Coordinates of C-alpha atoms in Angstrom, one line a residue:
Chain A
M1024 CA 0.0 0.0 0.0
V1025 CA 2.9 2.3 0.9
I1026 CA 4.7 1.7 -2.4
L1027 CA 1.4 2.1 -4.3
K1028 CA 1.1 5.6 -2.7
L1029 CA 4.7 6.4 -3.4
A1030 CA 4.6 5.1 -7.0
Y1031 CA 1.5 7.2 -7.6
R1032 CA 3.2 10.3 -6.1
N1033 CA 6.3 9.8 -8.2
L1034 CA 4.3 9.4 -11.4
K1035 CA 2.2 12.4 -10.6
G1036 CA 5.4 14.3 -9.9
A1037 CA 7.0 13.3 -13.2
G1038 CA 4.4 15.4 -15.1
I1039 CA 4.2 15.5 -18.8
R1040 CA 6.5 12.5 -19.3
T1041 CA 4.0 10.3 -17.4
W1042 CA 1.1 11.6 -19.4
L1043 CA 2.8 11.1 -22.7
N1044 CA 3.5 7.4 -21.9
I1045 CA 0.0 7.0 -20.6
F1046 CA -1.5 8.5 -23.7
V1047 CA 0.6 6.4 -26.1
L1048 CA -0.3 3.2 -24.2
S1049 CA -4.0 4.2 -24.1
I1050 CA -3.9 4.4 -27.9
A1051 CA -2.4 1.0 -28.1
F1052 CA -5.1 -0.3 -25.7
L1053 CA -7.8 1.2 -27.9
A1054 CA -6.4 0.1 -31.2
I1055 CA -6.1 -3.5 -29.9
V1056 CA -9.6 -3.6 -28.5
Y1057 CA -11.0 -1.9 -31.7
L1058 CA -9.3 -4.3 -34.1
K1059 CA -10.1 -7.4 -32.1
G1060 CA -13.7 -6.2 -31.7
M1061 CA -13.9 -5.7 -35.4
Y1062 CA -12.6 -9.2 -36.2
N1063 CA -14.9 -10.7 -33.7
G1064 CA -17.8 -8.7 -35.1
M1065 CA -16.8 -9.7 -38.7
Q1066 CA -16.7 -13.4 -37.8
D1067 CA -20.0 -13.4 -35.9
Q1068 CA -21.9 -11.4 -38.5
S1069 CA -20.5 -13.5 -41.3
I1070 CA -21.6 -16.7 -39.6
R1071 CA -25.0 -15.2 -38.8
I1072 CA -25.5 -14.1 -42.4
S1073 CA -24.5 -17.5 -43.7
E1074 CA -26.8 -19.2 -41.3
D1075 CA -29.6 -16.9 -42.2
T1076 CA -29.4 -16.8 -46.0
D1077 CA -27.6 -19.9 -47.1
K1078 CA -26.5 -22.5 -44.7
G1079 CA -29.3 -22.8 -42.2
S1080 CA -28.4 -25.0 -39.3
G1081 CA -26.7 -27.4 -41.7
Q1082 CA -26.8 -28.9 -45.2
Y1083 CA -27.2 -32.4 -46.6
W1084 CA -25.1 -32.7 -49.8
C1085 CA -25.7 -35.2 -52.5
E1086 CA -22.9 -37.7 -52.9
I1087 CA -21.0 -36.1 -55.8
Y1088 CA -21.2 -32.5 -54.6
D1089 CA -17.9 -31.0 -53.5
P1090 CA -17.7 -27.2 -53.4
Y1091 CA -13.9 -27.4 -53.7
D1092 CA -14.0 -29.4 -56.9
P1093 CA -15.5 -27.5 -59.8
L1094 CA -15.2 -30.5 -62.1
S1095 CA -17.8 -32.3 -59.9
L1096 CA -20.4 -29.6 -60.4
P1097 CA -21.9 -30.8 -63.7
D1098 CA -22.9 -34.0 -62.0
A1099 CA -23.6 -32.6 -58.5
H1100 CA -27.3 -33.5 -58.3
D1101 CA -29.3 -36.5 -57.3
V1102 CA -32.8 -37.6 -56.6
I1103 CA -34.0 -36.2 -53.3
P1104 CA -34.2 -39.0 -50.9
A1105 CA -37.7 -39.7 -49.7
V1106 CA -36.5 -39.7 -46.1
F1107 CA -36.4 -35.9 -46.3
D1108 CA -40.0 -35.6 -47.3
P1109 CA -41.5 -35.2 -43.7
L1110 CA -39.1 -32.3 -43.0
R1111 CA -39.7 -30.7 -46.4
E1112 CA -43.4 -30.8 -45.8
A1113 CA -43.0 -29.3 -42.4
G1114 CA -41.1 -26.4 -44.0
V1115 CA -37.9 -26.9 -42.0
M1116 CA -35.9 -28.3 -45.0
T1117 CA -35.6 -27.1 -48.5
P1118 CA -33.8 -28.4 -51.6
V1119 CA -31.4 -26.3 -53.6
M1120 CA -29.9 -27.3 -57.0
F1121 CA -26.7 -26.0 -58.6
Y1122 CA -26.3 -26.4 -62.3
Q1123 CA -23.6 -25.0 -64.6
G1124 CA -24.7 -22.7 -67.4
A1125 CA -23.8 -19.7 -69.4
I1126 CA -25.5 -16.4 -70.1
Y1127 CA -25.0 -13.9 -72.9
P1128 CA -25.7 -10.4 -71.6
D1129 CA -24.8 -7.7 -74.3
N1130 CA -23.7 -10.6 -76.5
R1131 CA -20.8 -11.5 -74.1
M1132 CA -20.6 -14.9 -72.7
K1133 CA -20.4 -15.4 -69.0
N1134 CA -20.3 -18.8 -67.2
V1135 CA -22.7 -18.8 -64.3
M1136 CA -24.1 -21.1 -61.7
L1137 CA -27.8 -21.7 -62.2
R1138 CA -29.3 -22.1 -58.7
G1139 CA -32.8 -23.5 -58.1
A1140 CA -34.7 -22.9 -54.9
D1141 CA -38.3 -23.6 -54.1
H1142 CA -40.2 -20.3 -54.5
T1143 CA -42.3 -21.2 -51.4
Q1144 CA -39.4 -21.9 -49.1
T1145 CA -38.8 -19.9 -45.9
V1146 CA -35.7 -21.8 -44.8
M1147 CA -33.3 -19.4 -46.5
N1148 CA -33.8 -15.7 -46.0
M1149 CA -34.0 -15.0 -49.7
P1150 CA -36.9 -13.4 -51.7
T1151 CA -37.5 -16.6 -53.7
S1152 CA -41.2 -15.9 -53.9
K1153 CA -40.3 -13.0 -56.3
M1154 CA -39.3 -15.6 -58.9
N1155 CA -42.8 -17.0 -59.1
V1156 CA -44.1 -14.6 -61.7
E1157 CA -45.2 -14.6 -65.3
A1158 CA -42.3 -13.2 -67.4
D1159 CA -43.9 -12.8 -70.8
G1160 CA -42.8 -16.2 -71.9
Y1161 CA -39.2 -15.8 -70.7
L1162 CA -37.6 -17.7 -67.9
P1163 CA -38.1 -15.7 -64.8
V1164 CA -34.8 -15.4 -63.0
M1165 CA -33.5 -13.5 -60.0
L1166 CA -30.0 -11.9 -59.6
G1167 CA -28.1 -10.6 -56.7
Q1168 CA -27.1 -6.9 -56.7
R1169 CA -23.4 -7.6 -57.3
M1170 CA -24.2 -10.0 -60.2
A1171 CA -26.6 -7.5 -61.8
K1172 CA -24.0 -4.8 -61.6
S1173 CA -21.2 -7.0 -62.9
I1174 CA -23.1 -7.9 -66.1
N1175 CA -24.8 -4.5 -66.3
V1176 CA -28.4 -5.6 -66.2
E1177 CA -31.5 -4.3 -64.4
K1178 CA -34.8 -5.7 -63.4
G1179 CA -36.8 -6.4 -66.6
D1180 CA -33.8 -6.9 -68.8
V1181 CA -33.6 -10.1 -70.9
F1182 CA -30.6 -12.1 -71.8
T1183 CA -30.0 -15.5 -73.4
M1184 CA -29.2 -18.4 -71.1
Q1185 CA -27.6 -21.7 -72.2
W1186 CA -27.1 -25.0 -70.4
R1187 CA -26.8 -28.7 -71.1
D1188 CA -29.7 -30.8 -69.9
G1189 CA -29.5 -34.0 -67.9
N1190 CA -29.1 -36.0 -71.1
G1191 CA -26.2 -33.8 -72.2
A1192 CA -28.1 -32.0 -74.9
Y1193 CA -27.5 -28.2 -75.2
D1194 CA -30.4 -26.0 -74.7
A1195 CA -31.0 -22.3 -74.6
R1196 CA -33.7 -19.8 -73.8
D1197 CA -34.1 -16.2 -73.0
A1198 CA -34.4 -15.3 -69.4
K1199 CA -35.9 -12.2 -67.9
V1200 CA -34.6 -10.6 -64.6
V1201 CA -37.7 -10.4 -62.5
H1202 CA -36.0 -9.3 -59.3
I1203 CA -32.7 -7.9 -58.1
M1204 CA -31.9 -9.4 -54.7
V1205 CA -30.1 -7.3 -52.1
T1206 CA -28.1 -9.5 -49.8
D1207 CA -25.0 -9.3 -47.6
N1208 CA -24.0 -12.8 -48.7
S1209 CA -21.9 -12.5 -51.8
T1210 CA -21.6 -16.3 -52.2
I1211 CA -25.3 -16.5 -53.2
D1212 CA -25.0 -13.5 -55.4
V1213 CA -21.8 -13.3 -57.4
G1214 CA -21.9 -15.6 -60.5
S1215 CA -25.3 -16.9 -59.6
V1216 CA -28.6 -16.9 -61.5
W1217 CA -31.5 -18.0 -59.3
M1218 CA -34.8 -19.5 -60.6
D1219 CA -37.6 -21.6 -59.2
L1220 CA -36.3 -25.1 -58.5
A1221 CA -39.2 -26.7 -60.4
L1222 CA -38.3 -24.6 -63.4
L1223 CA -34.6 -25.6 -63.2
Q1224 CA -35.5 -29.2 -62.8
D1225 CA -37.8 -28.9 -65.8
I1226 CA -35.4 -27.3 -68.2
T1227 CA -32.6 -29.6 -67.2
R1228 CA -34.8 -32.7 -67.2
L1229 CA -33.7 -33.6 -63.7
E1230 CA -37.0 -34.2 -62.1
N1231 CA -37.1 -34.2 -58.3
Q1232 CA -33.3 -33.8 -58.2
A1233 CA -31.3 -31.4 -56.1
T1234 CA -27.7 -30.7 -55.0
M1235 CA -28.3 -30.1 -51.4
M1236 CA -30.9 -29.8 -48.7
V1237 CA -30.8 -26.9 -46.4
V1238 CA -32.1 -27.3 -42.8
D1239 CA -33.8 -24.4 -41.1
K1240 CA -31.6 -22.6 -38.6
S1241 CA -34.3 -22.9 -35.9
Y1242 CA -34.7 -26.6 -36.3
T1243 CA -33.4 -28.5 -33.4
G1244 CA -35.1 -31.9 -33.9
E1245 CA -33.7 -35.2 -35.0
L1246 CA -32.0 -35.3 -38.4
P1247 CA -32.9 -38.1 -40.8
E1248 CA -30.3 -40.7 -41.8
A1249 CA -29.7 -40.5 -45.5
N1250 CA -27.1 -41.4 -48.1
W1251 CA -26.5 -37.7 -48.5
S1252 CA -23.7 -36.4 -46.2
Y1253 CA -24.7 -33.9 -43.5
H1254 CA -22.6 -30.9 -42.8
S1255 CA -23.3 -28.8 -39.7
L1256 CA -23.2 -25.0 -39.7
F1257 CA -19.9 -25.2 -37.7
D1258 CA -18.3 -27.3 -40.5
L1259 CA -19.7 -25.1 -43.2
T1260 CA -18.4 -21.9 -41.6
A1261 CA -14.9 -23.2 -41.0
D1262 CA -13.7 -21.1 -43.9
I1263 CA -15.1 -17.9 -42.3
R1264 CA -13.4 -18.7 -39.0
N1265 CA -10.1 -19.6 -40.8
M1266 CA -10.3 -16.4 -42.8
V1267 CA -11.0 -14.2 -39.7
E1268 CA -8.3 -16.0 -37.8
M1269 CA -5.8 -15.3 -40.6
K1270 CA -6.9 -11.7 -40.8
S1271 CA -6.7 -11.5 -37.0
S1272 CA -3.1 -12.8 -37.1
G1273 CA -2.3 -10.1 -39.6
G1274 CA -3.9 -7.6 -37.2
S1275 CA -1.7 -9.0 -34.4
I1276 CA 1.4 -7.8 -36.2
F1277 CA -0.1 -4.3 -36.4
Y1278 CA -1.0 -4.1 -32.7
G1279 CA 2.2 -5.9 -31.8
V1280 CA 4.1 -3.1 -33.5
L1281 CA 1.9 -0.5 -31.8
M1282 CA 2.4 -2.2 -28.4
A1283 CA 6.2 -2.4 -29.0
L1284 CA 6.3 1.3 -29.6
A1285 CA 4.3 2.0 -26.5
L1286 CA 6.4 -0.4 -24.5
L1287 CA 9.5 1.2 -25.9
A1288 CA 8.4 4.5 -24.4
V1289 CA 7.8 2.8 -21.1
F1290 CA 11.2 1.0 -21.2
D1291 CA 12.9 4.2 -22.2
T1292 CA 11.2 6.1 -19.4
Q1293 CA 12.3 3.4 -16.9
V1294 CA 15.9 3.4 -18.0
L1295 CA 16.0 7.2 -17.9
S1296 CA 14.2 7.3 -14.6
I1297 CA 16.7 4.8 -13.0
W1298 CA 19.6 6.8 -14.4
R1299 CA 18.3 10.2 -13.2
R1300 CA 17.1 9.0 -9.9
R1301 CA 20.2 7.1 -8.7
K1302 CA 20.8 9.6 -5.9
E1303 CA 17.1 9.4 -4.9
M1304 CA 17.4 5.6 -4.8
G1305 CA 20.4 6.0 -2.4
T1306 CA 18.4 8.3 -0.3
L1307 CA 15.4 5.9 -0.2
M1308 CA 17.8 3.1 0.9
A1309 CA 19.3 5.4 3.5
L1310 CA 15.8 6.1 4.8
G1311 CA 15.3 2.4 5.3
M1312 CA 13.9 1.1 2.0
T1313 CA 15.1 -2.3 1.0
R1314 CA 16.4 -3.1 -2.4
M1315 CA 13.4 -5.4 -3.0
T1316 CA 11.0 -2.6 -2.1
L1317 CA 12.9 -0.3 -4.4
I1318 CA 12.5 -2.8 -7.2
K1319 CA 8.8 -3.1 -6.4
L1320 CA 8.4 0.6 -6.4
F1321 CA 10.1 1.3 -9.7
T1322 CA 8.3 -1.7 -11.3
L1323 CA 5.0 -0.5 -10.0
E1324 CA 5.6 2.9 -11.3
G1325 CA 6.0 1.4 -14.7
S1326 CA 3.0 -0.9 -14.3
M1327 CA 0.9 2.1 -13.3
Y1328 CA 1.3 3.5 -16.8
G1329 CA -0.7 0.5 -17.8
I1330 CA -3.4 1.2 -15.2
F1331 CA -3.7 4.8 -16.0
A1332 CA -3.6 4.1 -19.7
A1333 CA -6.6 1.7 -19.2
I1334 CA -8.5 4.4 -17.3
L1335 CA -7.7 7.0 -19.9
A1336 CA -8.5 4.7 -22.8
T1337 CA -11.8 4.0 -21.1
L1338 CA -12.5 7.7 -20.7
Y1339 CA -12.1 8.7 -24.3
G1340 CA -12.3 5.3 -25.9
A1341 CA -15.5 4.0 -24.5
P1342 CA -17.7 6.7 -26.2
L1343 CA -15.8 6.2 -29.5
L1344 CA -16.2 2.5 -29.4
Y1345 CA -19.8 2.8 -28.3
L1346 CA -20.5 5.1 -31.3
N1347 CA -18.6 2.7 -33.6
N1348 CA -20.6 -0.2 -32.2
M1349 CA -23.9 1.6 -32.8
K1350 CA -23.1 3.0 -36.3
G1351 CA -20.8 0.2 -37.5
L1352 CA -18.3 0.5 -40.3
T1353 CA -20.0 0.6 -43.7
M1354 CA -17.8 -0.7 -46.5
P1355 CA -18.0 0.1 -50.2
M1356 CA -19.9 -2.6 -52.1
D1357 CA -17.0 -3.6 -54.2
I1358 CA -14.8 -4.7 -51.4
D1359 CA -17.1 -7.4 -50.2
N1360 CA -16.4 -9.6 -53.2
F1361 CA -13.7 -11.5 -51.4
G1362 CA -15.4 -14.9 -51.9
M1363 CA -16.4 -14.8 -48.2
V1364 CA -19.6 -13.6 -46.6
L1365 CA -19.0 -10.0 -45.5
P1366 CA -21.8 -7.8 -44.3
Q1367 CA -22.2 -4.4 -45.9
T1368 CA -21.9 -2.7 -42.5
L1369 CA -19.5 -4.3 -40.0
Y1370 CA -20.5 -4.1 -36.4
P1371 CA -17.7 -4.7 -33.9
E1372 CA -18.3 -6.8 -30.8
Y1373 CA -16.6 -5.7 -27.7
S1374 CA -17.0 -8.5 -25.1
V1375 CA -16.0 -8.2 -21.5
A1376 CA -13.5 -11.0 -22.1
L1377 CA -11.9 -9.0 -24.9
V1378 CA -11.5 -5.8 -22.8
V1379 CA -10.4 -7.6 -19.7
G1380 CA -8.1 -9.9 -21.7
T1381 CA -6.5 -6.9 -23.4
I1382 CA -6.1 -5.0 -20.1
V1383 CA -4.5 -8.1 -18.5
T1384 CA -2.2 -8.7 -21.5
V1385 CA -1.1 -5.1 -21.6
M1386 CA -0.6 -5.0 -17.9
I1387 CA 1.6 -8.0 -17.9
T1388 CA 3.7 -6.8 -20.8
V1389 CA 4.1 -3.3 -19.3
T1390 CA 5.0 -4.9 -15.9
I1391 CA 7.7 -7.1 -17.5
T1392 CA 9.0 -4.1 -19.6
S1393 CA 9.1 -2.0 -16.5
F1394 CA 10.9 -4.7 -14.5
I1395 CA 13.6 -5.5 -17.1
P1396 CA 15.6 -2.3 -16.5
V1397 CA 14.8 -2.3 -12.8
R1398 CA 16.4 -5.7 -12.2
K1399 CA 19.8 -4.3 -11.8
L1400 CA 18.7 -2.5 -8.6
A1401 CA 19.0 -5.9 -6.9
R1402 CA 22.8 -5.3 -6.9
L1403 CA 22.7 -1.6 -6.1
K1404 CA 24.9 -0.5 -3.1
P1405 CA 23.4 2.4 -1.2
T1406 CA 26.8 4.1 -1.0
D1407 CA 27.2 4.0 -4.8
A1408 CA 23.7 5.2 -5.3
L1409 CA 24.2 8.1 -3.0
R1410 CA 27.3 9.1 -5.0
G1411 CA 25.2 8.9 -8.2
K1412 CA 26.8 5.6 -9.4
M1413 CA 25.2 2.4 -10.4
S1414 CA 26.7 -0.8 -8.9
Chain B
M340 CA 30.1 11.3 27.9
T341 CA 27.1 9.3 28.8
E342 CA 27.3 5.7 30.0
V343 CA 25.2 4.0 27.3
K344 CA 27.3 3.2 24.2
L345 CA 25.4 3.6 21.0
I346 CA 28.3 3.0 18.6
H347 CA 31.2 0.7 19.2
A348 CA 33.9 0.2 16.6
H349 CA 36.7 -2.2 17.1
D350 CA 39.7 -2.6 14.7
L351 CA 37.5 -1.4 11.9
V352 CA 39.1 -1.7 8.5
K353 CA 37.4 -0.7 5.2
A354 CA 39.2 -1.4 2.0
Y355 CA 38.1 -0.9 -1.7
P356 CA 39.5 -2.5 -4.7
V357 CA 41.0 0.2 -7.0
A358 CA 42.2 -1.2 -10.3
D359 CA 44.4 -4.2 -9.4
R360 CA 45.2 -2.8 -5.9
E361 CA 43.4 -2.2 -2.7
F362 CA 42.7 1.2 -1.2
V363 CA 42.4 1.1 2.6
A364 CA 40.0 3.9 3.6
L365 CA 39.7 3.1 7.3
K366 CA 42.6 1.6 9.2
N367 CA 42.0 -0.2 12.4
I368 CA 39.5 2.3 13.8
S369 CA 38.4 1.7 17.4
L370 CA 36.0 4.1 19.0
E371 CA 32.9 4.4 21.2
I372 CA 30.2 7.0 20.9
G373 CA 27.6 7.3 23.7
K374 CA 23.9 8.2 23.7
G375 CA 23.2 11.9 23.4
E376 CA 26.6 12.8 22.1
F377 CA 27.1 15.7 19.6
T378 CA 30.3 14.5 17.9
G379 CA 32.2 15.6 14.9
L380 CA 34.4 13.4 12.6
V381 CA 36.8 15.9 11.2
G382 CA 39.6 15.7 8.8
P383 CA 40.7 16.6 5.3
S384 CA 39.0 15.2 2.1
G385 CA 39.9 11.5 1.7
S386 CA 40.5 11.0 5.4
G387 CA 37.7 8.5 5.7
K388 CA 35.0 10.5 7.4
T389 CA 32.2 9.7 5.0
T390 CA 33.3 6.0 4.8
L391 CA 33.1 5.7 8.6
L392 CA 29.8 7.4 8.6
N393 CA 28.5 5.0 5.9
V394 CA 29.7 2.0 7.9
I395 CA 28.1 3.2 11.1
G396 CA 24.9 4.0 9.2
S397 CA 24.9 0.4 7.9
L398 CA 25.1 1.7 4.3
D399 CA 28.3 -0.1 3.9
I400 CA 30.0 -3.1 5.7
P401 CA 33.5 -3.2 7.2
S402 CA 36.2 -5.3 5.4
S403 CA 37.3 -6.5 8.8
G404 CA 36.9 -5.6 12.4
S405 CA 33.6 -5.0 14.1
V406 CA 31.1 -2.2 14.3
T407 CA 28.1 -2.4 16.7
V408 CA 25.4 0.2 16.4
L409 CA 22.4 0.0 18.8
D410 CA 23.4 -3.6 19.7
S411 CA 23.4 -4.6 16.0
K412 CA 26.6 -5.9 14.5
I413 CA 26.8 -4.1 11.2
E414 CA 29.0 -6.7 9.6
A415 CA 26.5 -9.5 10.4
L416 CA 23.4 -7.7 9.2
T417 CA 21.6 -8.9 6.1
H418 CA 20.6 -6.2 3.6
K419 CA 17.1 -6.3 5.0
Q420 CA 18.1 -6.1 8.6
A421 CA 20.4 -3.1 7.8
A422 CA 17.5 -1.4 6.1
Q423 CA 15.4 -2.1 9.1
L424 CA 18.0 -0.6 11.4
R425 CA 18.2 2.5 9.4
N426 CA 14.5 2.7 9.1
L427 CA 13.9 2.4 12.8
H428 CA 16.9 4.1 14.5
I429 CA 19.0 6.2 12.2
G430 CA 18.4 9.5 10.5
F431 CA 20.6 10.8 7.7
I432 CA 21.4 14.4 6.7
F433 CA 23.3 14.8 3.5
Q434 CA 25.5 17.6 2.1
T435 CA 23.2 18.0 -0.9
Y436 CA 20.0 17.6 1.1
N437 CA 18.8 14.7 -1.1
L438 CA 15.1 15.8 -0.8
L439 CA 12.7 14.0 -3.1
P440 CA 11.9 16.6 -5.8
V441 CA 8.4 15.5 -6.7
Y442 CA 7.2 15.6 -3.1
T443 CA 6.2 18.6 -1.1
V444 CA 8.1 19.6 2.1
A445 CA 5.5 17.8 4.2
E446 CA 5.6 14.7 2.0
N447 CA 9.4 14.6 2.2
V448 CA 9.3 14.7 6.0
E449 CA 6.5 12.2 6.1
F450 CA 8.4 9.7 4.0
P451 CA 10.3 7.8 6.8
L452 CA 7.0 7.5 8.6
L453 CA 5.4 5.9 5.6
L454 CA 8.1 3.3 5.6
L455 CA 7.5 2.7 9.3
G456 CA 3.9 2.1 8.7
K457 CA 2.6 4.9 10.9
S458 CA -1.1 5.7 10.6
T459 CA -2.3 8.8 8.7
D460 CA -3.1 10.7 12.0
E461 CA 0.2 9.8 13.6
R462 CA 2.0 10.9 10.4
K463 CA 0.2 14.2 10.3
D464 CA 1.0 15.0 13.9
M465 CA 4.6 13.9 13.7
V466 CA 5.2 15.9 10.5
A467 CA 3.7 19.0 12.0
E468 CA 5.9 18.6 15.1
A469 CA 9.0 18.1 13.0
L470 CA 8.3 21.0 10.8
E471 CA 7.8 23.2 13.9
W472 CA 11.2 22.1 15.2
V473 CA 12.9 23.5 12.1
G474 CA 10.5 26.4 11.7
L475 CA 9.1 25.4 8.3
T476 CA 5.4 24.9 9.1
E477 CA 4.5 27.7 6.7
K478 CA 6.3 26.0 3.8
A479 CA 4.8 22.5 4.3
E480 CA 3.1 22.5 0.8
M481 CA 6.1 23.8 -1.1
R482 CA 8.3 21.7 -3.3
P483 CA 12.1 21.5 -2.7
A484 CA 12.8 23.5 -5.8
Q485 CA 11.0 26.5 -4.2
L486 CA 13.2 26.5 -1.1
S487 CA 16.5 28.1 -0.4
G488 CA 19.5 25.9 0.5
G489 CA 19.1 26.6 4.2
E490 CA 15.4 25.8 4.1
S491 CA 16.1 22.6 2.2
Q492 CA 18.7 21.5 4.8
R493 CA 16.1 22.2 7.5
V494 CA 13.7 20.0 5.7
A495 CA 16.4 17.3 5.6
I496 CA 16.8 17.7 9.3
A497 CA 13.1 17.4 9.9
R498 CA 13.0 14.3 7.8
A499 CA 15.9 12.8 9.7
M500 CA 14.4 13.7 13.1
V501 CA 10.7 13.1 12.5
K502 CA 10.8 9.5 13.6
K503 CA 12.9 10.5 16.7
P504 CA 15.8 8.2 15.9
A505 CA 18.5 7.3 18.4
L506 CA 21.2 8.4 16.0
V507 CA 21.5 11.1 13.3
L508 CA 24.4 10.9 10.9
A509 CA 25.1 14.2 9.1
D510 CA 27.6 14.2 6.2
E511 CA 28.9 17.8 5.6
P512 CA 25.5 19.3 6.4
T513 CA 26.7 22.9 6.0
A514 CA 29.0 22.5 3.1
N515 CA 26.5 24.1 0.7
L516 CA 25.3 26.8 3.0
D517 CA 26.4 30.3 3.9
A518 CA 27.6 31.2 7.4
K519 CA 24.2 32.5 8.6
N520 CA 22.3 29.4 7.4
S521 CA 25.1 27.1 8.8
H522 CA 24.7 28.6 12.2
H523 CA 20.9 28.4 12.1
I524 CA 21.1 24.7 11.0
L525 CA 23.6 23.8 13.7
Q526 CA 21.7 25.6 16.4
T527 CA 18.6 23.7 15.3
M528 CA 20.4 20.4 15.6
E529 CA 22.0 21.4 18.9
K530 CA 18.5 22.2 20.2
L531 CA 17.2 18.8 19.1
N532 CA 20.1 17.1 20.6
A533 CA 19.4 18.7 23.9
E534 CA 15.6 18.2 23.8
L535 CA 15.4 14.7 22.4
D536 CA 18.7 13.3 23.6
T537 CA 19.4 12.2 20.0
T538 CA 23.0 11.3 19.2
F539 CA 24.4 13.4 16.4
L540 CA 27.5 12.3 14.5
F541 CA 28.8 14.8 11.9
A542 CA 31.4 14.3 9.2
T543 CA 32.8 17.8 8.5
H544 CA 35.9 19.9 7.8
D545 CA 33.9 23.1 8.4
E546 CA 35.3 25.2 11.2
K547 CA 31.8 26.6 11.9
V548 CA 30.5 23.2 12.5
M549 CA 33.4 22.2 14.8
Q550 CA 32.8 25.0 17.2
Y551 CA 29.4 23.4 18.0
M552 CA 30.8 19.9 18.6
K553 CA 31.2 18.6 22.2
R554 CA 33.5 15.9 21.0
I555 CA 35.8 16.0 18.0
I556 CA 37.4 12.8 16.5
S557 CA 40.1 13.7 14.0
L558 CA 40.8 11.4 11.1
E559 CA 43.8 11.4 8.8
D560 CA 44.4 8.8 6.1
G561 CA 41.9 6.5 7.6
E562 CA 43.2 6.6 11.1
V563 CA 42.0 8.3 14.3
V564 CA 44.7 10.8 15.1
K565 CA 43.0 12.7 17.9
D566 CA 39.8 12.3 20.0
E567 CA 39.1 15.3 22.2
I568 CA 36.1 16.2 24.4
K569 CA 35.4 19.8 24.8

């Protein structure tokens, strides 16, 4: 308690030097919490969006389907097992079919993935009902906003669509864009042309076939056994977690550098402080302070930079982070075509564990940094210190 | 000289390694200092005054021989025990005052009491009393940088005396002061010596200081050459 009081008095007395260190450390604090909060938010939101619009609580895949093998895609469809019928009828499971095709907007060819979904489904948060309209004899299709922008089409535009049916015969018809879907999930948007599943089955002559079955996110009942492989949401979102982890590791380098700069300031202050206060140390020892208490005092002075930095960071950082948390970080549309699900507006998530963990980490590193130059006081002779020498 | 012996040195030798040789700062010093004495260690620079003061103050240890201060054998004390001895029983006054610059006058004086674990109320009373002894009550909230040399040394005296130690060691306490301030300081210490029966041991070569001493131990090249009681 005494050394706490003394350390506080010494820091207070050191004036501007103390405040500069505290300010630099507080920026490091804030940057770490902000970045980590951003990555946490990105991961959670991405998973939530995936769950909501695409993956549900999990998916059954037909035997051949392998999203990492494009060559398997032409054959990635199979007859929907009857075992799924009860859940389909209950509205907690819906089939989706992927089929390769090509479109010719403005007479340019573009390979696309034709995707069929039941227009009555409610499992995936997609406006599939918009596809169930009369399109003047054209095939009614729905595009995502990014896809529409990339091929420069709008609602009502018509383009030619080509595919090979289930028997391998080429077929082509004109398709009309009946709806432009706005979604945060770029994986169901970029390169995709959506249509009603029954229509896709019909034009490809693949009756009652699908690529996968998506299970509703709220479904917690028993899952049927089938010869289609089941993939849980956790498995399906492994890419997102890996991507965020990779980005987070990159971020670690940034805040590692930031922390190193802040710690360098603390280290430098400690070294300078020990050098300038040799005589004071001798006086303190003459007054009855032990070397161990002296080490504790100087280490504590360094550690207190961390404590004050946490307080300062809370004072000016909490309102900033709160504002950021409320408003989020809106990204330009083009940057979300990374091949991973990214929301248009990122909302950081600052958990208690994140803040406390950051404070503890910074405190430990500051304390170690403060202790390193102070160690040598263990050999300090009071007579040398009084003469302004270091033993 | 009083009966109770506060300091007892026997065949005290203090040697320092200098390059590949050994410099002997104190050569077989034997002396006794009793309670309540007002004694000066005098001699030219390099005669061993400060070294002897440091050994008696348990800031240093003898190379050989024995020094007993308040029944504690200095050569046998651990670092912690030595710190405890200084904390409880010894006050130091330095030539350059050695006040803690970031503390106020009152906080400087309060410092030894904090180390002793005194309560806030006790500290407050004792600091007020010590500042009254040296006549600096009005300047309690000032910083050392705002004080004159004489005032700074009076703060150092108050800091040394606040815990009412048995022994005060003063190393050239007037070396940085003018004559008027030197006399003022010495009179203050003389008064405290008389009122509190505190033993004062000075290291000095200042004639002004010597005239206040009741006993003068002269050192030359690390040896006691004269020990006279006035």
